[in-house]
Amino acid sequence: MAAKKLCESFSKSFIEEVQRWGCMKQTGVSLRYMMEFGSDPSHRNLLISAQFLHKELPIRIARRAIELESLPYSLSEKPAVLKVRDWYLDSYRDLRSFPEIKDTNDEKDFTQMIKAIKVRHNNVVPMMALGVQQLKKDMDPKIVYEDLDEIDRFLDRFYMSRIGIRMLIGQHVELHNPNPPPHCVGYIHTKMSPLEVARTASEDARAICLREYGSAPNVNIYGDPIFTFPYVPTHLHLMVFELVKNSLRAVQERFMDSDKVAPPIRIIVAGGVEDVTIKVSDEGGGIPRSGLSKIFTYLYSTAKNPMDEDSDLVTANAVTMAGYGYGLPISRLYARYFGGDLQIISMEGYGTDAYLHLSRLGDSQEPLS
Ligand SMILES: Nc1ncnc2c1ncn2[C@@H]1O[C@H](COP(=O)(O)OP(=O)(O)OP(=O)(O)O)[C@@H](O)[C@H]1O
């Protein structure tokens, strides 16, 4: 059955409840708190964590479900967006119908349930991208849409919230692992080597470049190999992977038909007191200044979109060199989630420098809106 408007598909009292919960205050946590709390995964702590999530997750999820209902340019009515909204409402209902968590058995059942919620939401990003694409198709290219940045701001809030929800669920689920890898507290690696993560992320990006172009520029990494700090390796991997992928593509396209050897991409890792900064530099020709303001928007990519409305999501999920225009905005959200940031500086005609700042102190609270 096709998804319908909220008021047509759900009872009035359910909608009112979602609205009430969506207005409640969200509670953010910091990386440091997650790490300290998770370092003692006793039954007592797992119970406290589950009780916190039982209250916190429906608040965060309800907030997003409501926002999904009131997007500009009828984005809310696109079938893909309605589907995402229904995933949020299903998860809200699962959480709210779960009884009070009193003991370890309840806690175990709750953990299974939130694990399933995380799986339900696996395809939210490509599904929303499909919705945005449906919107783009319907828009008259002659009209100047003043408020497209409203959609970008919404997607920033929406994806940031998703990062937080998945981090909280993943962290809780991982704390049940009886044999966690050394120095790991849930998703957090307390002695993560940024150099090591940059290396594996670069190799993964090069493998895709090789597959797509038949060759890949080298990536040289500089920095202290024994330097470590606490961070989430999967988050860093994703960010460096996206940046290196962009650089490889730019260099590859610039030097493809040239007899010159493609210049390597250079990654520099610097450990400061406040920040760890990772710079990814390429000589791929840079980005024109007129295009710079668009690179962090979700509606822009210079690559052909690999996902057509008619293609199924399995194909859409296959990693390609570029295409959704999501790499940079999503990477910036991951950086900001733990108090960092991402900046892109370009020299048109030469190349691009991406500065990825990660907060080393880990005490900034999740940004919630
Ligand atoms: N290092 C770079 N050199 C030149 N152009 C770049 C570079 N990085 C980004 N860009 C430009 O910014 C655009 C947006 O990049 P972004 O990573 O957000 O999306 P994408 O690479 O097109 O798609 P994907 O969602 O697969 O990452 C790119 O299409 C490209 O035009």
Short mmCIF file of C-alpha atoms and ligand atoms in Angstrom, two decimals:
data_model
loop_
_atom_site.label_atom_id
_atom_site.label_comp_id
_atom_site.label_asym_id
_atom_site.label_seq_id
_atom_site.Cartn_x
_atom_site.Cartn_y
_atom_site.Cartn_z
CA MET A 1 0.00 0.00 0.00
CA ALA A 2 1.33 3.42 -0.93
CA ALA A 3 2.30 5.61 2.03
CA LYS A 4 -0.28 8.26 2.89
CA LYS A 5 -0.30 11.59 4.68
CA LEU A 6 0.07 11.28 8.44
CA CYS A 7 -3.47 12.35 9.25
CA GLU A 8 -4.96 9.80 6.82
CA SER A 9 -2.95 6.83 8.01
CA PHE A 10 -2.76 7.22 11.79
CA SER A 11 -5.17 7.92 14.61
CA LYS A 12 -5.49 11.45 15.97
CA SER A 13 -4.28 10.40 19.41
CA PHE A 14 -1.16 8.76 17.92
CA ILE A 15 -0.31 11.89 15.93
CA GLU A 16 -0.82 14.04 19.03
CA GLU A 17 1.47 11.78 21.03
CA VAL A 18 4.20 11.94 18.35
CA GLN A 19 3.87 15.74 18.35
CA ARG A 20 4.12 15.90 22.13
CA TRP A 21 7.23 13.72 22.21
CA GLY A 22 8.76 15.61 19.31
CA CYS A 23 8.67 18.79 21.41
CA MET A 24 10.46 17.30 24.41
CA LYS A 25 14.03 18.31 25.09
CA GLN A 26 16.71 16.09 23.59
CA THR A 27 19.71 15.14 25.72
CA GLY A 28 23.11 15.16 24.04
CA VAL A 29 26.12 13.17 25.16
CA SER A 30 29.80 13.67 24.46
CA LEU A 31 32.40 11.26 23.13
CA ARG A 32 34.20 11.47 26.44
CA TYR A 33 31.02 10.56 28.34
CA MET A 34 30.28 7.60 26.03
CA MET A 35 33.84 6.39 26.49
CA GLU A 36 33.92 6.75 30.28
CA PHE A 37 30.46 5.29 30.78
CA GLY A 38 31.08 2.40 28.37
CA SER A 39 34.40 1.44 29.91
CA ASP A 40 32.39 -0.35 32.60
CA PRO A 41 29.76 -2.38 30.71
CA SER A 42 28.34 -3.89 33.91
CA HIS A 43 24.70 -5.07 34.08
CA ARG A 44 23.93 -1.97 36.08
CA ASN A 45 25.40 0.39 33.46
CA LEU A 46 23.72 -1.45 30.59
CA LEU A 47 20.42 -1.08 32.41
CA ILE A 48 20.99 2.65 32.91
CA SER A 49 21.97 3.03 29.26
CA ALA A 50 18.86 1.14 28.04
CA GLN A 51 16.58 3.22 30.29
CA PHE A 52 18.13 6.40 28.91
CA LEU A 53 17.64 5.24 25.31
CA HIS A 54 14.08 4.14 26.01
CA LYS A 55 13.25 7.76 26.77
CA GLU A 56 15.69 9.55 24.45
CA LEU A 57 15.25 7.67 21.17
CA PRO A 58 11.49 8.28 20.79
CA ILE A 59 12.05 12.00 21.43
CA ARG A 60 14.67 12.21 18.69
CA ILE A 61 12.71 10.01 16.29
CA ALA A 62 9.40 11.84 16.82
CA ARG A 63 11.10 15.16 16.12
CA ARG A 64 12.34 13.94 12.75
CA ALA A 65 9.02 12.32 11.83
CA ILE A 66 7.24 15.65 12.39
CA GLU A 67 9.79 17.54 10.34
CA LEU A 68 9.45 15.05 7.50
CA GLU A 69 5.80 16.12 7.28
CA SER A 70 6.39 19.78 6.58
CA LEU A 71 9.12 20.12 3.98
CA PRO A 72 9.08 22.84 1.31
CA TYR A 73 8.17 22.26 -2.34
CA SER A 74 6.05 19.22 -1.47
CA LEU A 75 9.14 17.17 -0.73
CA SER A 76 7.10 15.59 2.08
CA GLU A 77 4.73 14.08 -0.43
CA LYS A 78 7.32 12.29 -2.51
CA PRO A 79 6.83 8.53 -2.16
CA ALA A 80 10.42 7.96 -1.02
CA VAL A 81 10.09 10.58 1.73
CA LEU A 82 6.77 9.12 2.89
CA LYS A 83 8.46 5.75 3.15
CA VAL A 84 11.23 7.19 5.31
CA ARG A 85 8.63 8.90 7.50
CA ASP A 86 6.84 5.58 7.98
CA TRP A 87 10.12 3.93 9.07
CA TYR A 88 10.46 6.66 11.69
CA LEU A 89 6.88 6.22 12.87
CA ASP A 90 7.25 2.43 13.04
CA SER A 91 10.37 2.82 15.14
CA TYR A 92 8.68 5.39 17.35
CA ARG A 93 5.81 2.99 17.94
CA ASP A 94 8.15 0.06 18.70
CA LEU A 95 9.99 2.14 21.28
CA ARG A 96 6.90 3.55 22.94
CA SER A 97 5.13 0.22 23.14
CA PHE A 98 8.13 -1.37 24.87
CA PRO A 99 7.32 -1.63 28.60
CA GLU A 100 9.42 -0.11 31.37
CA ILE A 101 12.92 -1.67 31.52
CA LYS A 102 13.34 -3.12 35.00
CA ASP A 103 15.92 -5.89 34.81
CA THR A 104 18.59 -7.55 32.68
CA ASN A 105 16.07 -9.62 30.72
CA ASP A 106 14.11 -6.52 29.72
CA GLU A 107 17.39 -4.86 28.82
CA LYS A 108 18.35 -7.75 26.51
CA ASP A 109 14.98 -7.66 24.72
CA PHE A 110 15.23 -3.90 24.38
CA THR A 111 18.73 -4.23 22.88
CA GLN A 112 17.42 -6.67 20.26
CA MET A 113 14.64 -4.26 19.41
CA ILE A 114 16.88 -1.22 18.92
CA LYS A 115 19.27 -3.35 16.88
CA ALA A 116 16.34 -4.10 14.54
CA ILE A 117 15.46 -0.39 14.42
CA LYS A 118 19.00 0.41 13.28
CA VAL A 119 18.64 -2.14 10.47
CA ARG A 120 15.24 -0.74 9.47
CA HIS A 121 16.87 2.65 8.95
CA ASN A 122 19.88 1.36 6.98
CA ASN A 123 18.63 2.75 3.67
CA VAL A 124 17.44 6.14 4.87
CA VAL A 125 20.18 8.10 3.07
CA PRO A 126 19.69 6.61 -0.44
CA MET A 127 15.92 6.71 0.08
CA MET A 128 15.98 10.41 0.98
CA ALA A 129 18.35 11.02 -1.93
CA LEU A 130 15.75 9.41 -4.14
CA GLY A 131 13.09 11.74 -2.72
CA VAL A 132 15.30 14.77 -3.40
CA GLN A 133 15.90 13.48 -6.90
CA GLN A 134 12.17 13.10 -7.46
CA LEU A 135 11.83 16.71 -6.36
CA LYS A 136 14.63 17.89 -8.65
CA LYS A 137 12.94 16.20 -11.61
CA ASP A 138 9.63 17.93 -10.94
CA MET A 139 11.15 21.38 -10.58
CA ASP A 140 10.96 23.85 -13.42
CA PRO A 141 14.60 24.63 -14.31
CA LYS A 142 13.58 28.14 -15.40
CA ILE A 143 12.35 29.10 -11.95
CA VAL A 144 14.89 30.33 -9.41
CA TYR A 145 14.10 28.55 -6.19
CA GLU A 146 15.02 30.91 -3.40
CA ASP A 147 14.59 28.49 -0.56
CA LEU A 148 16.51 25.48 -1.71
CA ASP A 149 18.88 26.09 1.14
CA GLU A 150 15.94 25.39 3.45
CA ILE A 151 16.04 21.82 2.13
CA ASP A 152 19.77 21.69 2.72
CA ARG A 153 19.35 22.92 6.27
CA PHE A 154 16.64 20.34 6.87
CA LEU A 155 18.80 17.54 5.46
CA ASP A 156 21.72 18.68 7.60
CA ARG A 157 19.54 18.48 10.73
CA PHE A 158 18.01 15.22 9.61
CA TYR A 159 21.28 13.43 8.82
CA MET A 160 23.00 14.84 11.88
CA SER A 161 20.21 13.45 14.02
CA ARG A 162 20.55 10.11 12.23
CA ILE A 163 24.28 9.99 12.97
CA GLY A 164 23.48 10.56 16.66
CA ILE A 165 20.71 7.96 16.83
CA ARG A 166 22.89 5.35 15.13
CA MET A 167 25.84 6.18 17.33
CA LEU A 168 23.77 5.79 20.51
CA ILE A 169 22.17 2.52 19.39
CA GLY A 170 25.43 1.11 18.00
CA GLN A 171 27.33 2.05 21.13
CA HIS A 172 24.78 0.37 23.39
CA VAL A 173 24.63 -2.80 21.26
CA GLU A 174 28.43 -3.03 21.00
CA LEU A 175 28.82 -2.83 24.77
CA HIS A 176 27.32 -6.34 24.88
CA ASN A 177 30.24 -7.77 22.92
CA PRO A 178 31.89 -10.21 25.35
CA ASN A 179 35.22 -9.98 23.48
CA PRO A 180 35.66 -6.40 22.34
CA PRO A 181 38.78 -5.70 20.23
CA PRO A 182 41.67 -4.23 22.25
CA HIS A 183 41.23 -0.55 23.24
CA CYS A 184 37.66 -0.48 21.96
CA VAL A 185 34.75 0.85 23.99
CA GLY A 186 31.77 0.21 21.77
CA TYR A 187 32.38 2.14 18.55
CA ILE A 188 35.13 4.22 20.14
CA HIS A 189 38.78 3.24 19.77
CA THR A 190 40.59 4.77 22.72
CA LYS A 191 43.95 4.62 20.92
CA MET A 192 43.00 5.24 17.34
CA SER A 193 45.86 5.99 14.94
CA PRO A 194 44.54 8.58 12.44
CA LEU A 195 47.44 7.69 10.15
CA GLU A 196 46.42 4.05 10.07
CA VAL A 197 42.76 4.89 9.38
CA ALA A 198 43.80 7.36 6.67
CA ARG A 199 45.88 4.61 5.08
CA THR A 200 43.07 2.04 4.91
CA ALA A 201 40.53 4.65 3.78
CA SER A 202 42.90 5.79 1.01
CA GLU A 203 43.49 2.22 -0.14
CA ASP A 204 39.73 1.60 -0.27
CA ALA A 205 39.23 4.78 -2.32
CA ARG A 206 42.11 3.84 -4.64
CA ALA A 207 40.57 0.40 -5.20
CA ILE A 208 37.37 2.03 -6.45
CA CYS A 209 39.33 4.44 -8.62
CA LEU A 210 41.29 1.54 -10.11
CA ARG A 211 38.08 -0.32 -10.82
CA GLU A 212 36.49 2.68 -12.49
CA TYR A 213 39.40 4.22 -14.39
CA GLY A 214 41.88 1.35 -14.68
CA SER A 215 44.52 3.33 -12.76
CA ALA A 216 44.76 5.40 -9.59
CA PRO A 217 47.13 8.17 -8.48
CA ASN A 218 49.31 7.45 -5.46
CA VAL A 219 48.36 8.69 -2.02
CA ASN A 220 51.26 9.74 0.24
CA ILE A 221 50.57 10.07 3.94
CA TYR A 222 52.70 12.12 6.35
CA GLY A 223 52.51 12.30 10.12
CA ASP A 224 53.52 10.62 13.36
CA PRO A 225 52.81 6.88 13.03
CA ILE A 226 52.63 6.33 16.78
CA PHE A 227 50.25 9.21 17.50
CA THR A 228 46.82 8.08 18.76
CA PHE A 229 43.69 9.66 20.25
CA PRO A 230 40.18 8.43 21.13
CA TYR A 231 37.77 8.56 18.21
CA VAL A 232 35.33 6.47 16.20
CA PRO A 233 37.38 4.77 13.43
CA THR A 234 34.34 4.09 11.20
CA HIS A 235 33.48 7.81 11.19
CA LEU A 236 37.04 8.85 10.33
CA HIS A 237 37.29 6.17 7.69
CA LEU A 238 34.13 7.45 6.02
CA MET A 239 35.35 11.07 5.99
CA VAL A 240 38.86 10.38 4.66
CA PHE A 241 37.46 7.91 2.14
CA GLU A 242 35.11 10.58 0.73
CA LEU A 243 37.83 13.24 0.57
CA VAL A 244 40.37 10.97 -1.07
CA LYS A 245 37.75 9.69 -3.51
CA ASN A 246 37.03 13.28 -4.58
CA SER A 247 40.74 14.02 -4.96
CA LEU A 248 41.42 10.86 -6.94
CA ARG A 249 38.56 11.62 -9.27
CA ALA A 250 39.73 15.20 -9.85
CA VAL A 251 43.35 14.19 -10.49
CA GLN A 252 42.38 11.23 -12.60
CA GLU A 253 40.08 13.26 -14.82
CA ARG A 254 42.65 16.03 -15.20
CA PHE A 255 45.55 13.76 -16.12
CA MET A 256 43.65 10.99 -17.90
CA ASP A 257 44.58 12.09 -21.42
CA SER A 258 47.87 13.68 -20.49
CA ASP A 259 51.28 12.07 -20.91
CA LYS A 260 52.36 13.53 -17.54
CA VAL A 261 52.41 11.27 -14.50
CA ALA A 262 49.44 12.02 -12.25
CA PRO A 263 50.72 13.90 -9.16
CA PRO A 264 50.12 12.06 -5.87
CA ILE A 265 47.52 13.07 -3.35
CA ARG A 266 49.13 14.18 -0.11
CA ILE A 267 47.60 13.60 3.30
CA ILE A 268 49.10 15.33 6.31
CA VAL A 269 48.04 14.35 9.82
CA ALA A 270 48.79 16.86 12.60
CA GLY A 271 48.10 16.29 16.28
CA GLY A 272 47.50 19.54 18.13
CA VAL A 273 46.33 20.19 21.68
CA GLU A 274 42.68 20.89 20.79
CA ASP A 275 42.41 19.40 17.34
CA VAL A 276 43.73 16.66 15.18
CA THR A 277 43.76 18.03 11.64
CA ILE A 278 43.96 15.96 8.51
CA LYS A 279 44.72 17.78 5.29
CA VAL A 280 44.00 16.12 1.95
CA SER A 281 45.69 17.97 -0.91
CA ASP A 282 45.41 17.30 -4.60
CA GLU A 283 46.46 18.83 -7.89
CA GLY A 284 43.20 18.01 -9.59
CA GLY A 285 42.56 21.52 -10.90
CA GLY A 286 40.47 22.86 -7.99
CA ILE A 287 36.88 24.05 -7.96
CA PRO A 288 35.75 27.31 -9.61
CA ARG A 289 34.91 29.95 -6.99
CA SER A 290 31.38 30.24 -8.37
CA GLY A 291 30.82 26.55 -7.60
CA LEU A 292 32.34 26.56 -4.12
CA SER A 293 29.17 27.62 -2.34
CA LYS A 294 27.38 24.61 -3.81
CA ILE A 295 29.72 21.82 -2.82
CA PHE A 296 28.14 21.37 0.60
CA THR A 297 24.63 21.21 -0.76
CA TYR A 298 22.74 17.97 -1.28
CA LEU A 299 21.33 19.09 -4.58
CA TYR A 300 24.62 19.46 -6.38
CA SER A 301 27.17 17.14 -7.95
CA THR A 302 29.16 17.47 -11.15
CA ALA A 303 29.04 13.70 -11.55
CA LYS A 304 26.31 11.79 -13.29
CA ASN A 305 23.87 10.51 -10.68
CA PRO A 306 24.29 6.73 -10.40
CA MET A 307 20.85 6.38 -8.92
CA ASP A 308 17.94 6.71 -11.23
CA GLU A 309 14.44 6.72 -9.88
CA ASP A 310 13.80 3.43 -11.63
CA SER A 311 16.90 1.63 -10.45
CA ASP A 312 16.51 -0.42 -7.32
CA LEU A 313 18.24 0.47 -4.09
CA VAL A 314 20.58 -2.47 -4.16
CA THR A 315 22.28 -1.07 -7.24
CA ALA A 316 22.03 2.41 -5.80
CA ASN A 317 24.00 1.32 -2.75
CA ALA A 318 26.94 0.08 -4.78
CA VAL A 319 29.86 2.42 -4.18
CA THR A 320 30.90 4.46 -7.19
CA MET A 321 33.44 7.25 -7.57
CA ALA A 322 30.89 10.02 -7.30
CA GLY A 323 27.36 10.91 -7.98
CA TYR A 324 25.02 11.67 -5.13
CA GLY A 325 26.69 14.92 -4.19
CA TYR A 326 26.49 13.72 -0.58
CA GLY A 327 30.15 13.01 0.16
CA LEU A 328 31.13 16.46 1.39
CA PRO A 329 27.99 17.50 3.30
CA ILE A 330 27.75 14.14 5.07
CA SER A 331 31.46 14.11 5.91
CA ARG A 332 31.14 17.58 7.40
CA LEU A 333 28.27 16.37 9.57
CA TYR A 334 30.34 13.45 10.86
CA ALA A 335 33.15 15.88 11.67
CA ARG A 336 30.79 18.29 13.44
CA TYR A 337 29.02 15.52 15.35
CA PHE A 338 31.98 15.26 17.72
CA GLY A 339 32.86 18.95 17.63
CA GLY A 340 35.08 19.02 14.53
CA ASP A 341 34.64 20.62 11.12
CA LEU A 342 35.51 20.32 7.45
CA GLN A 343 36.75 23.12 5.19
CA ILE A 344 37.55 23.09 1.51
CA ILE A 345 40.01 25.56 0.02
CA SER A 346 40.46 25.55 -3.71
CA MET A 347 42.93 27.08 -6.15
CA GLU A 348 41.23 26.94 -9.49
CA GLY A 349 43.67 25.80 -12.14
CA TYR A 350 45.79 23.95 -9.60
CA GLY A 351 44.09 21.88 -6.91
CA THR A 352 42.10 21.53 -3.72
CA ASP A 353 42.97 21.30 -0.02
CA ALA A 354 40.46 19.75 2.36
CA TYR A 355 41.03 20.44 6.07
CA LEU A 356 39.36 17.94 8.35
CA HIS A 357 39.43 19.10 11.98
CA LEU A 358 38.61 16.57 14.69
CA SER A 359 38.21 17.63 18.27
CA ARG A 360 40.83 15.86 20.31
CA LEU A 361 39.32 16.61 23.69
CA GLY A 362 36.09 14.73 23.01
CA ASP A 363 34.05 16.83 25.41
CA SER A 364 31.76 18.62 22.98
CA GLN A 365 28.11 17.59 23.27
CA GLU A 366 26.25 16.17 20.29
CA PRO A 367 24.81 19.07 18.26
CA LEU A 368 21.05 18.57 18.50
CA SER A 369 18.35 20.57 16.77
N1 LIG B 1 39.12 17.60 -4.58
C1 LIG B 1 38.24 18.08 -5.46
N2 LIG B 1 38.63 18.60 -6.64
C2 LIG B 1 37.73 19.09 -7.52
N3 LIG B 1 36.39 19.11 -7.32
C3 LIG B 1 35.93 18.62 -6.17
C4 LIG B 1 36.81 18.08 -5.16
N4 LIG B 1 36.07 17.68 -4.12
C5 LIG B 1 34.79 17.95 -4.46
N5 LIG B 1 34.69 18.51 -5.67
C6 LIG B 1 33.44 18.94 -6.36
O1 LIG B 1 32.40 19.01 -5.40
C7 LIG B 1 31.28 18.21 -5.83
C8 LIG B 1 30.58 17.64 -4.62
O2 LIG B 1 31.39 16.68 -3.98
P1 LIG B 1 30.73 15.56 -3.07
O3 LIG B 1 31.82 14.71 -2.52
O4 LIG B 1 29.82 16.20 -2.09
O5 LIG B 1 29.82 14.75 -4.08
P2 LIG B 1 30.23 13.81 -5.29
O6 LIG B 1 31.68 13.43 -5.18
O7 LIG B 1 29.79 14.47 -6.55
O8 LIG B 1 29.31 12.56 -5.02
P3 LIG B 1 29.38 11.51 -3.78
O9 LIG B 1 28.06 11.65 -3.09
O10 LIG B 1 29.52 10.20 -4.47
O11 LIG B 1 30.53 11.89 -2.92
C9 LIG B 1 31.89 17.16 -6.76
O12 LIG B 1 30.94 16.67 -7.68
C10 LIG B 1 33.01 17.95 -7.43
O13 LIG B 1 32.49 18.72 -8.49
#
